[in-house]
Amino acid sequence: MNGGVLQNASPMITTAVSARQYSSTDYDNEVYDEVDAREVFDLIREVRDPEHPHSLEELSVVRLDLISCSDSDSSVDVQFTPTIPHCSMATLIGLSLKVKLLRSLSSRFKVDVRITPGTHNTEDAINKQLSDKERVAAALENPHLLNMVNQCIYGL
């Protein structure tokens, strides 16, 4: 997607978390199923990196242990870790994660996406952008940026 020189030409690839085991009640519409961290992880694990042909899970950008979720409080908090401290794609990655969750979860959830503390040179500025609803909405009005987000989410 980047088309230019890769900032991290040799990212470390990790083994994916094993597939979630489903029970018969997972498919039963009569049973209330709380949203949990694993479900949130499963929603975002296949989001693609904008620079590499790998998922964010494979690059350890998203990890299950960096997701917290409270169904009763209707809150989801996702931390992500860019592969390098000066990654210029961190904002696009965060925006892609936020959009994926906003499109996938019920509107009752407050979704926070932020950079894992201490892992990026400009994490405060990026976190501020990602937490500002108006900035996120304005970013998605840009057709080029929306196309890049959709490529990360859907691999288009």
CSV table of C-alpha atoms in Angstrom, one decimal:
chain,number,residue,atom,x,y,z
A,1,MET,CA,0.0,0.0,0.0
A,2,ASN,CA,2.8,2.3,0.8
A,3,GLY,CA,4.5,2.1,-2.5
A,4,GLY,CA,7.7,3.7,-1.2
A,5,VAL,CA,10.7,2.6,0.9
A,6,LEU,CA,9.7,0.4,3.8
A,7,GLN,CA,10.4,1.9,7.2
A,8,ASN,CA,10.8,-1.6,8.7
A,9,ALA,CA,11.9,-3.8,5.9
A,10,SER,CA,12.3,-6.9,8.1
A,11,PRO,CA,9.5,-7.0,10.6
A,12,MET,CA,9.4,-9.9,13.1
A,13,ILE,CA,6.6,-12.3,12.3
A,14,THR,CA,4.9,-14.3,15.1
A,15,THR,CA,2.7,-17.3,15.3
A,16,ALA,CA,-1.0,-16.6,15.3
A,17,VAL,CA,-3.1,-17.4,18.4
A,18,SER,CA,-5.0,-20.6,18.0
A,19,ALA,CA,-8.5,-20.4,16.6
A,20,ARG,CA,-11.3,-19.8,19.1
A,21,GLN,CA,-13.3,-22.9,20.0
A,22,TYR,CA,-17.0,-22.4,19.7
A,23,SER,CA,-19.8,-24.2,21.5
A,24,SER,CA,-23.4,-24.7,20.4
A,25,THR,CA,-24.6,-21.8,22.6
A,26,ASP,CA,-22.4,-19.5,20.6
A,27,TYR,CA,-24.8,-19.9,17.7
A,28,ASP,CA,-27.9,-19.8,19.8
A,29,ASN,CA,-29.7,-16.5,19.5
A,30,GLU,CA,-31.7,-17.2,22.6
A,31,VAL,CA,-28.5,-17.1,24.8
A,32,TYR,CA,-27.0,-13.8,25.7
A,33,ASP,CA,-23.4,-13.8,24.9
A,34,GLU,CA,-21.2,-11.1,26.5
A,35,VAL,CA,-18.6,-9.4,24.4
A,36,ASP,CA,-15.2,-10.2,25.8
A,37,ALA,CA,-11.5,-9.4,25.0
A,38,ARG,CA,-11.2,-12.6,22.8
A,39,GLU,CA,-14.1,-11.6,20.7
A,40,VAL,CA,-12.7,-8.1,20.2
A,41,PHE,CA,-9.3,-9.7,19.3
A,42,ASP,CA,-10.9,-12.0,16.8
A,43,LEU,CA,-12.5,-8.9,15.1
A,44,ILE,CA,-9.2,-7.1,14.7
A,45,ARG,CA,-6.6,-9.8,14.4
A,46,GLU,CA,-6.8,-10.0,10.5
A,47,VAL,CA,-6.6,-6.3,9.9
A,48,ARG,CA,-3.7,-5.9,7.5
A,49,ASP,CA,-0.6,-3.8,8.0
A,50,PRO,CA,-0.4,-0.9,5.5
A,51,GLU,CA,3.2,-1.6,4.6
A,52,HIS,CA,3.5,-5.4,4.7
A,53,PRO,CA,1.4,-8.3,3.5
A,54,HIS,CA,0.8,-9.5,7.0
A,55,SER,CA,-1.9,-9.2,9.6
A,56,LEU,CA,-1.4,-7.0,12.6
A,57,GLU,CA,-1.6,-10.1,14.7
A,58,GLU,CA,1.3,-11.7,12.8
A,59,LEU,CA,3.4,-8.5,13.4
A,60,SER,CA,2.4,-8.5,17.1
A,61,VAL,CA,0.9,-5.0,16.6
A,62,VAL,CA,-2.3,-6.3,18.2
A,63,ARG,CA,-2.2,-8.8,21.1
A,64,LEU,CA,-5.0,-10.4,23.2
A,65,ASP,CA,-3.3,-9.3,26.4
A,66,LEU,CA,-3.5,-5.6,25.4
A,67,ILE,CA,-7.3,-5.7,25.0
A,68,SER,CA,-9.8,-5.0,27.8
A,69,CYS,CA,-13.5,-5.2,27.5
A,70,SER,CA,-16.5,-4.7,29.8
A,71,ASP,CA,-19.8,-5.8,28.4
A,72,SER,CA,-21.6,-4.4,31.4
A,73,ASP,CA,-19.9,-1.0,31.1
A,74,SER,CA,-20.1,-1.1,27.3
A,75,SER,CA,-16.4,-0.3,26.9
A,76,VAL,CA,-13.6,-1.6,24.8
A,77,ASP,CA,-10.0,-0.6,25.2
A,78,VAL,CA,-7.4,-1.7,22.6
A,79,GLN,CA,-3.7,-0.9,22.8
A,80,PHE,CA,-1.6,-1.5,19.8
A,81,THR,CA,2.2,-1.6,19.4
A,82,PRO,CA,3.8,-0.3,16.2
A,83,THR,CA,6.7,-2.4,15.0
A,84,ILE,CA,9.1,0.6,15.3
A,85,PRO,CA,9.0,3.7,17.5
A,86,HIS,CA,8.9,6.1,14.6
A,87,CYS,CA,6.3,4.3,12.5
A,88,SER,CA,4.6,6.8,10.2
A,89,MET,CA,1.7,4.4,9.7
A,90,ALA,CA,0.7,4.3,13.4
A,91,THR,CA,-2.2,6.7,12.9
A,92,LEU,CA,-3.5,4.8,9.9
A,93,ILE,CA,-3.2,1.5,11.9
A,94,GLY,CA,-5.0,3.0,14.8
A,95,LEU,CA,-7.7,4.5,12.6
A,96,SER,CA,-8.2,1.1,10.9
A,97,LEU,CA,-8.6,-0.7,14.2
A,98,LYS,CA,-11.1,1.9,15.5
A,99,VAL,CA,-13.1,1.8,12.3
A,100,LYS,CA,-13.2,-2.0,12.2
A,101,LEU,CA,-14.5,-2.0,15.8
A,102,LEU,CA,-17.0,0.8,15.3
A,103,ARG,CA,-18.4,-1.1,12.3
A,104,SER,CA,-18.5,-4.5,14.0
A,105,LEU,CA,-19.6,-3.8,17.6
A,106,SER,CA,-23.0,-2.5,18.8
A,107,SER,CA,-23.2,1.3,19.0
A,108,ARG,CA,-23.6,1.1,22.7
A,109,PHE,CA,-19.8,0.4,23.1
A,110,LYS,CA,-17.4,3.2,23.7
A,111,VAL,CA,-14.3,2.1,21.8
A,112,ASP,CA,-10.9,3.4,22.7
A,113,VAL,CA,-7.9,2.6,20.6
A,114,ARG,CA,-4.5,3.8,21.6
A,115,ILE,CA,-0.8,3.1,21.3
A,116,THR,CA,0.8,1.0,24.0
A,117,PRO,CA,2.6,3.4,26.3
A,118,GLY,CA,6.3,3.9,25.6
A,119,THR,CA,6.3,2.3,22.1
A,120,HIS,CA,6.1,5.3,19.8
A,121,ASN,CA,7.8,8.6,19.6
A,122,THR,CA,4.6,10.6,19.1
A,123,GLU,CA,2.1,8.4,20.9
A,124,ASP,CA,0.5,11.3,22.8
A,125,ALA,CA,-0.4,13.2,19.6
A,126,ILE,CA,-1.7,10.0,17.8
A,127,ASN,CA,-3.7,8.9,20.9
A,128,LYS,CA,-5.3,12.4,21.0
A,129,GLN,CA,-6.3,12.1,17.3
A,130,LEU,CA,-7.7,8.7,17.7
A,131,SER,CA,-9.8,9.7,20.8
A,132,ASP,CA,-11.3,12.7,19.0
A,133,LYS,CA,-14.6,11.7,17.3
A,134,GLU,CA,-14.6,14.8,15.1
A,135,ARG,CA,-11.0,14.1,13.9
A,136,VAL,CA,-11.9,10.5,13.2
A,137,ALA,CA,-15.0,11.5,11.3
A,138,ALA,CA,-13.2,14.2,9.3
A,139,ALA,CA,-10.4,11.7,8.4
A,140,LEU,CA,-13.0,9.3,7.0
A,141,GLU,CA,-14.5,12.0,4.8
A,142,ASN,CA,-11.2,11.9,2.8
A,143,PRO,CA,-11.8,9.4,0.0
A,144,HIS,CA,-8.1,8.4,-0.3
A,145,LEU,CA,-7.7,7.8,3.5
A,146,LEU,CA,-11.0,5.9,3.6
A,147,ASN,CA,-9.7,3.7,0.8
A,148,MET,CA,-6.5,3.0,2.7
A,149,VAL,CA,-8.5,2.1,5.9
A,150,ASN,CA,-10.7,-0.2,3.9
A,151,GLN,CA,-7.7,-1.9,2.3
A,152,CYS,CA,-6.3,-2.5,5.8
A,153,ILE,CA,-9.6,-3.9,7.1
A,154,TYR,CA,-10.8,-5.9,4.1
A,155,GLY,CA,-7.6,-6.4,2.2
A,156,LEU,CA,-9.2,-4.8,-0.9
